Amino acid sequence: MSDNVIKFKRPPKPKPPRQTPPWVKRLLVALAVAAFFVAAYVYFSLMGGA
């Protein structure tokens, strides 16, 4: 056969972007807040507070 033939193909469909579930976002926010308070507690307990 000849390679001189144009083959029409549909372009591949792009994958939709990944959606992060809402519970994961809430979990990350809660972990960030908890890490902040733990870091503040450790800082003030090591540095003597006032």
PDB file of N, CA, C and O in Angstrom:
ATOM      1  N   MET A   1       0.831  -1.190   0.000  1.00  0.00           N
ATOM      2  CA  MET A   1       0.000   0.000   0.000  1.00  0.00           C
ATOM      3  C   MET A   1       0.870   1.246   0.000  1.00  0.00           C
ATOM      4  O   MET A   1       2.014   1.223   0.438  1.00  0.00           O
ATOM      5  N   SER A   2       0.274   2.321  -0.370  1.00  0.00           N
ATOM      6  CA  SER A   2       0.997   3.578  -0.434  1.00  0.00           C
ATOM      7  C   SER A   2       0.905   4.303   0.909  1.00  0.00           C
ATOM      8  O   SER A   2      -0.136   4.324   1.552  1.00  0.00           O
ATOM      9  N   ASP A   3       2.000   4.903   1.333  1.00  0.00           N
ATOM     10  CA  ASP A   3       2.007   5.701   2.553  1.00  0.00           C
ATOM     11  C   ASP A   3       1.604   7.135   2.265  1.00  0.00           C
ATOM     12  O   ASP A   3       1.722   8.003   3.122  1.00  0.00           O
ATOM     13  N   ASN A   4       1.129   7.364   1.098  1.00  0.00           N
ATOM     14  CA  ASN A   4       0.792   8.701   0.646  1.00  0.00           C
ATOM     15  C   ASN A   4      -0.690   8.996   0.862  1.00  0.00           C
ATOM     16  O   ASN A   4      -1.262   9.776   0.133  1.00  0.00           O
ATOM     17  N   VAL A   5      -1.282   8.355   1.848  1.00  0.00           N
ATOM     18  CA  VAL A   5      -2.711   8.501   2.101  1.00  0.00           C
ATOM     19  C   VAL A   5      -2.900   9.223   3.426  1.00  0.00           C
ATOM     20  O   VAL A   5      -2.254   8.897   4.419  1.00  0.00           O
ATOM     21  N   ILE A   6      -3.777  10.196   3.449  1.00  0.00           N
ATOM     22  CA  ILE A   6      -4.079  10.920   4.677  1.00  0.00           C
ATOM     23  C   ILE A   6      -5.126  10.133   5.440  1.00  0.00           C
ATOM     24  O   ILE A   6      -6.183   9.806   4.909  1.00  0.00           O
ATOM     25  N   LYS A   7      -4.820   9.839   6.681  1.00  0.00           N
ATOM     26  CA  LYS A   7      -5.772   9.116   7.530  1.00  0.00           C
ATOM     27  C   LYS A   7      -6.341  10.109   8.526  1.00  0.00           C
ATOM     28  O   LYS A   7      -5.600  10.737   9.273  1.00  0.00           O
ATOM     29  N   PHE A   8      -7.630  10.249   8.516  1.00  0.00           N
ATOM     30  CA  PHE A   8      -8.288  11.184   9.418  1.00  0.00           C
ATOM     31  C   PHE A   8      -8.630  10.466  10.714  1.00  0.00           C
ATOM     32  O   PHE A   8      -9.329   9.468  10.719  1.00  0.00           O
ATOM     33  N   LYS A   9      -8.101  11.007  11.797  1.00  0.00           N
ATOM     34  CA  LYS A   9      -8.370  10.437  13.115  1.00  0.00           C
ATOM     35  C   LYS A   9      -8.881  11.541  14.017  1.00  0.00           C
ATOM     36  O   LYS A   9      -8.479  12.696  13.895  1.00  0.00           O
ATOM     37  N   ARG A  10      -9.742  11.164  14.938  1.00  0.00           N
ATOM     38  CA  ARG A  10     -10.217  12.132  15.927  1.00  0.00           C
ATOM     39  C   ARG A  10      -9.071  12.428  16.899  1.00  0.00           C
ATOM     40  O   ARG A  10      -8.340  11.533  17.289  1.00  0.00           O
ATOM     41  N   PRO A  11      -8.933  13.689  17.292  1.00  0.00           N
ATOM     42  CA  PRO A  11      -7.875  13.989  18.273  1.00  0.00           C
ATOM     43  C   PRO A  11      -8.225  13.348  19.614  1.00  0.00           C
ATOM     44  O   PRO A  11      -9.401  13.221  19.969  1.00  0.00           O
ATOM     45  N   PRO A  12      -7.215  12.928  20.367  1.00  0.00           N
ATOM     46  CA  PRO A  12      -7.511  12.321  21.675  1.00  0.00           C
ATOM     47  C   PRO A  12      -8.124  13.351  22.619  1.00  0.00           C
ATOM     48  O   PRO A  12      -7.745  14.518  22.624  1.00  0.00           O
ATOM     49  N   LYS A  13      -9.077  12.874  23.416  1.00  0.00           N
ATOM     50  CA  LYS A  13      -9.736  13.771  24.368  1.00  0.00           C
ATOM     51  C   LYS A  13      -8.772  14.073  25.519  1.00  0.00           C
ATOM     52  O   LYS A  13      -8.178  13.156  26.075  1.00  0.00           O
ATOM     53  N   PRO A  14      -8.610  15.340  25.870  1.00  0.00           N
ATOM     54  CA  PRO A  14      -7.729  15.651  27.011  1.00  0.00           C
ATOM     55  C   PRO A  14      -8.389  15.194  28.311  1.00  0.00           C
ATOM     56  O   PRO A  14      -9.607  15.272  28.482  1.00  0.00           O
ATOM     57  N   LYS A  15      -7.549  14.709  29.225  1.00  0.00           N
ATOM     58  CA  LYS A  15      -8.077  14.265  30.508  1.00  0.00           C
ATOM     59  C   LYS A  15      -8.466  15.486  31.336  1.00  0.00           C
ATOM     60  O   LYS A  15      -7.738  16.481  31.360  1.00  0.00           O
ATOM     61  N   PRO A  16      -9.582  15.421  32.025  1.00  0.00           N
ATOM     62  CA  PRO A  16      -9.956  16.556  32.882  1.00  0.00           C
ATOM     63  C   PRO A  16      -8.985  16.660  34.056  1.00  0.00           C
ATOM     64  O   PRO A  16      -8.426  15.660  34.495  1.00  0.00           O
ATOM     65  N   PRO A  17      -8.759  17.868  34.552  1.00  0.00           N
ATOM     66  CA  PRO A  17      -7.834  18.021  35.682  1.00  0.00           C
ATOM     67  C   PRO A  17      -8.376  17.300  36.911  1.00  0.00           C
ATOM     68  O   PRO A  17      -9.586  17.176  37.101  1.00  0.00           O
ATOM     69  N   ARG A  18      -7.451  16.834  37.732  1.00  0.00           N
ATOM     70  CA  ARG A  18      -7.868  16.113  38.940  1.00  0.00           C
ATOM     71  C   ARG A  18      -8.540  17.063  39.911  1.00  0.00           C
ATOM     72  O   ARG A  18      -8.023  18.138  40.196  1.00  0.00           O
ATOM     73  N   GLN A  19      -9.653  16.628  40.421  1.00  0.00           N
ATOM     74  CA  GLN A  19     -10.373  17.411  41.418  1.00  0.00           C
ATOM     75  C   GLN A  19     -10.030  16.851  42.801  1.00  0.00           C
ATOM     76  O   GLN A  19     -10.139  15.665  43.027  1.00  0.00           O
ATOM     77  N   THR A  20      -9.602  17.711  43.690  1.00  0.00           N
ATOM     78  CA  THR A  20      -9.315  17.279  45.052  1.00  0.00           C
ATOM     79  C   THR A  20     -10.625  17.229  45.824  1.00  0.00           C
ATOM     80  O   THR A  20     -11.390  18.191  45.822  1.00  0.00           O
ATOM     81  N   PRO A  21     -10.905  16.103  46.481  1.00  0.00           N
ATOM     82  CA  PRO A  21     -12.142  16.024  47.264  1.00  0.00           C
ATOM     83  C   PRO A  21     -12.145  17.056  48.385  1.00  0.00           C
ATOM     84  O   PRO A  21     -11.085  17.398  48.922  1.00  0.00           O
ATOM     85  N   PRO A  22     -13.329  17.556  48.741  1.00  0.00           N
ATOM     86  CA  PRO A  22     -13.386  18.597  49.776  1.00  0.00           C
ATOM     87  C   PRO A  22     -12.865  18.122  51.133  1.00  0.00           C
ATOM     88  O   PRO A  22     -12.288  18.906  51.888  1.00  0.00           O
ATOM     89  N   TRP A  23     -13.024  16.841  51.459  1.00  0.00           N
ATOM     90  CA  TRP A  23     -12.576  16.372  52.770  1.00  0.00           C
ATOM     91  C   TRP A  23     -11.054  16.400  52.867  1.00  0.00           C
ATOM     92  O   TRP A  23     -10.506  16.594  53.953  1.00  0.00           O
ATOM     93  N   VAL A  24     -10.354  16.253  51.743  1.00  0.00           N
ATOM     94  CA  VAL A  24      -8.900  16.308  51.771  1.00  0.00           C
ATOM     95  C   VAL A  24      -8.439  17.741  52.036  1.00  0.00           C
ATOM     96  O   VAL A  24      -7.497  17.970  52.799  1.00  0.00           O
ATOM     97  N   LYS A  25      -9.133  18.704  51.434  1.00  0.00           N
ATOM     98  CA  LYS A  25      -8.790  20.105  51.676  1.00  0.00           C
ATOM     99  C   LYS A  25      -8.999  20.464  53.141  1.00  0.00           C
ATOM    100  O   LYS A  25      -8.163  21.123  53.768  1.00  0.00           O
ATOM    101  N   ARG A  26     -10.124  20.020  53.711  1.00  0.00           N
ATOM    102  CA  ARG A  26     -10.391  20.303  55.126  1.00  0.00           C
ATOM    103  C   ARG A  26      -9.365  19.636  56.025  1.00  0.00           C
ATOM    104  O   ARG A  26      -8.928  20.212  57.026  1.00  0.00           O
ATOM    105  N   LEU A  27      -8.966  18.416  55.673  1.00  0.00           N
ATOM    106  CA  LEU A  27      -7.968  17.698  56.463  1.00  0.00           C
ATOM    107  C   LEU A  27      -6.631  18.426  56.415  1.00  0.00           C
ATOM    108  O   LEU A  27      -5.961  18.584  57.452  1.00  0.00           O
ATOM    109  N   LEU A  28      -6.234  18.913  55.247  1.00  0.00           N
ATOM    110  CA  LEU A  28      -4.978  19.643  55.137  1.00  0.00           C
ATOM    111  C   LEU A  28      -5.000  20.945  55.935  1.00  0.00           C
ATOM    112  O   LEU A  28      -4.016  21.305  56.582  1.00  0.00           O
ATOM    113  N   VAL A  29      -6.130  21.637  55.916  1.00  0.00           N
ATOM    114  CA  VAL A  29      -6.247  22.877  56.692  1.00  0.00           C
ATOM    115  C   VAL A  29      -6.170  22.564  58.183  1.00  0.00           C
ATOM    116  O   VAL A  29      -5.479  23.252  58.944  1.00  0.00           O
ATOM    117  N   ALA A  30      -6.857  21.516  58.610  1.00  0.00           N
ATOM    118  CA  ALA A  30      -6.833  21.144  60.028  1.00  0.00           C
ATOM    119  C   ALA A  30      -5.425  20.738  60.456  1.00  0.00           C
ATOM    120  O   ALA A  30      -4.968  21.110  61.548  1.00  0.00           O
ATOM    121  N   LEU A  31      -4.712  20.015  59.609  1.00  0.00           N
ATOM    122  CA  LEU A  31      -3.346  19.616  59.946  1.00  0.00           C
ATOM    123  C   LEU A  31      -2.416  20.824  60.002  1.00  0.00           C
ATOM    124  O   LEU A  31      -1.529  20.890  60.859  1.00  0.00           O
ATOM    125  N   ALA A  32      -2.619  21.781  59.118  1.00  0.00           N
ATOM    126  CA  ALA A  32      -1.788  22.992  59.127  1.00  0.00           C
ATOM    127  C   ALA A  32      -2.032  23.799  60.395  1.00  0.00           C
ATOM    128  O   ALA A  32      -1.085  24.306  61.017  1.00  0.00           O
ATOM    129  N   VAL A  33      -3.284  23.920  60.806  1.00  0.00           N
ATOM    130  CA  VAL A  33      -3.603  24.665  62.033  1.00  0.00           C
ATOM    131  C   VAL A  33      -3.024  23.947  63.242  1.00  0.00           C
ATOM    132  O   VAL A  33      -2.425  24.577  64.132  1.00  0.00           O
ATOM    133  N   ALA A  34      -3.150  22.620  63.278  1.00  0.00           N
ATOM    134  CA  ALA A  34      -2.599  21.859  64.398  1.00  0.00           C
ATOM    135  C   ALA A  34      -1.078  21.979  64.438  1.00  0.00           C
ATOM    136  O   ALA A  34      -0.490  22.142  65.513  1.00  0.00           O
ATOM    137  N   ALA A  35      -0.430  21.931  63.272  1.00  0.00           N
ATOM    138  CA  ALA A  35       1.029  22.063  63.230  1.00  0.00           C
ATOM    139  C   ALA A  35       1.458  23.446  63.711  1.00  0.00           C
ATOM    140  O   ALA A  35       2.482  23.586  64.390  1.00  0.00           O
ATOM    141  N   PHE A  36       0.686  24.477  63.373  1.00  0.00           N
ATOM    142  CA  PHE A  36       1.000  25.828  63.841  1.00  0.00           C
ATOM    143  C   PHE A  36       0.957  25.898  65.363  1.00  0.00           C
ATOM    144  O   PHE A  36       1.858  26.452  65.998  1.00  0.00           O
ATOM    145  N   PHE A  37      -0.103  25.353  65.958  1.00  0.00           N
ATOM    146  CA  PHE A  37      -0.218  25.412  67.414  1.00  0.00           C
ATOM    147  C   PHE A  37       0.848  24.568  68.100  1.00  0.00           C
ATOM    148  O   PHE A  37       1.378  24.959  69.148  1.00  0.00           O
ATOM    149  N   VAL A  38       1.188  23.431  67.534  1.00  0.00           N
ATOM    150  CA  VAL A  38       2.254  22.613  68.115  1.00  0.00           C
ATOM    151  C   VAL A  38       3.580  23.353  68.037  1.00  0.00           C
ATOM    152  O   VAL A  38       4.356  23.367  69.002  1.00  0.00           O
ATOM    153  N   ALA A  39       3.843  23.985  66.895  1.00  0.00           N
ATOM    154  CA  ALA A  39       5.090  24.739  66.745  1.00  0.00           C
ATOM    155  C   ALA A  39       5.138  25.916  67.721  1.00  0.00           C
ATOM    156  O   ALA A  39       6.184  26.191  68.321  1.00  0.00           O
ATOM    157  N   ALA A  40       4.010  26.604  67.915  1.00  0.00           N
ATOM    158  CA  ALA A  40       3.968  27.720  68.860  1.00  0.00           C
ATOM    159  C   ALA A  40       4.189  27.225  70.287  1.00  0.00           C
ATOM    160  O   ALA A  40       4.925  27.845  71.070  1.00  0.00           O
ATOM    161  N   TYR A  41       3.577  26.099  70.637  1.00  0.00           N
ATOM    162  CA  TYR A  41       3.754  25.538  71.972  1.00  0.00           C
ATOM    163  C   TYR A  41       5.214  25.150  72.214  1.00  0.00           C
ATOM    164  O   TYR A  41       5.783  25.466  73.271  1.00  0.00           O
ATOM    165  N   VAL A  42       5.810  24.500  71.236  1.00  0.00           N
ATOM    166  CA  VAL A  42       7.219  24.088  71.391  1.00  0.00           C
ATOM    167  C   VAL A  42       8.125  25.306  71.481  1.00  0.00           C
ATOM    168  O   VAL A  42       9.036  25.353  72.310  1.00  0.00           O
ATOM    169  N   TYR A  43       7.883  26.296  70.669  1.00  0.00           N
ATOM    170  CA  TYR A  43       8.693  27.522  70.701  1.00  0.00           C
ATOM    171  C   TYR A  43       8.624  28.196  72.065  1.00  0.00           C
ATOM    172  O   TYR A  43       9.653  28.528  72.665  1.00  0.00           O
ATOM    173  N   PHE A  44       7.405  28.402  72.584  1.00  0.00           N
ATOM    174  CA  PHE A  44       7.268  29.118  73.846  1.00  0.00           C
ATOM    175  C   PHE A  44       7.727  28.266  75.033  1.00  0.00           C
ATOM    176  O   PHE A  44       8.157  28.806  76.054  1.00  0.00           O
ATOM    177  N   SER A  45       7.609  26.944  74.924  1.00  0.00           N
ATOM    178  CA  SER A  45       8.090  26.112  76.034  1.00  0.00           C
ATOM    179  C   SER A  45       9.615  26.074  76.058  1.00  0.00           C
ATOM    180  O   SER A  45      10.215  25.981  77.133  1.00  0.00           O
ATOM    181  N   LEU A  46      10.257  26.168  74.901  1.00  0.00           N
ATOM    182  CA  LEU A  46      11.723  26.159  74.875  1.00  0.00           C
ATOM    183  C   LEU A  46      12.315  27.541  75.174  1.00  0.00           C
ATOM    184  O   LEU A  46      13.371  27.641  75.795  1.00  0.00           O
ATOM    185  N   MET A  47      11.651  28.584  74.753  1.00  0.00           N
ATOM    186  CA  MET A  47      12.191  29.918  74.933  1.00  0.00           C
ATOM    187  C   MET A  47      11.770  30.554  76.257  1.00  0.00           C
ATOM    188  O   MET A  47      12.185  31.658  76.570  1.00  0.00           O
ATOM    189  N   GLY A  48      10.938  29.918  77.009  1.00  0.00           N
ATOM    190  CA  GLY A  48      10.591  30.415  78.329  1.00  0.00           C
ATOM    191  C   GLY A  48       9.370  31.316  78.356  1.00  0.00           C
ATOM    192  O   GLY A  48       9.080  31.957  79.373  1.00  0.00           O
ATOM    193  N   GLY A  49       8.651  31.444  77.272  1.00  0.00           N
ATOM    194  CA  GLY A  49       7.429  32.238  77.278  1.00  0.00           C
ATOM    195  C   GLY A  49       7.697  33.719  77.221  1.00  0.00           C
ATOM    196  O   GLY A  49       8.222  34.229  76.247  1.00  0.00           O
ATOM    197  N   ALA A  50       7.324  34.432  78.297  1.00  0.00           N
ATOM    198  CA  ALA A  50       7.428  35.889  78.316  1.00  0.00           C
ATOM    199  C   ALA A  50       8.877  36.290  78.275  1.00  0.00           C
ATOM    200  O   ALA A  50       9.265  37.322  77.880  1.00  0.00           O
TER     201      ALA A  50
END
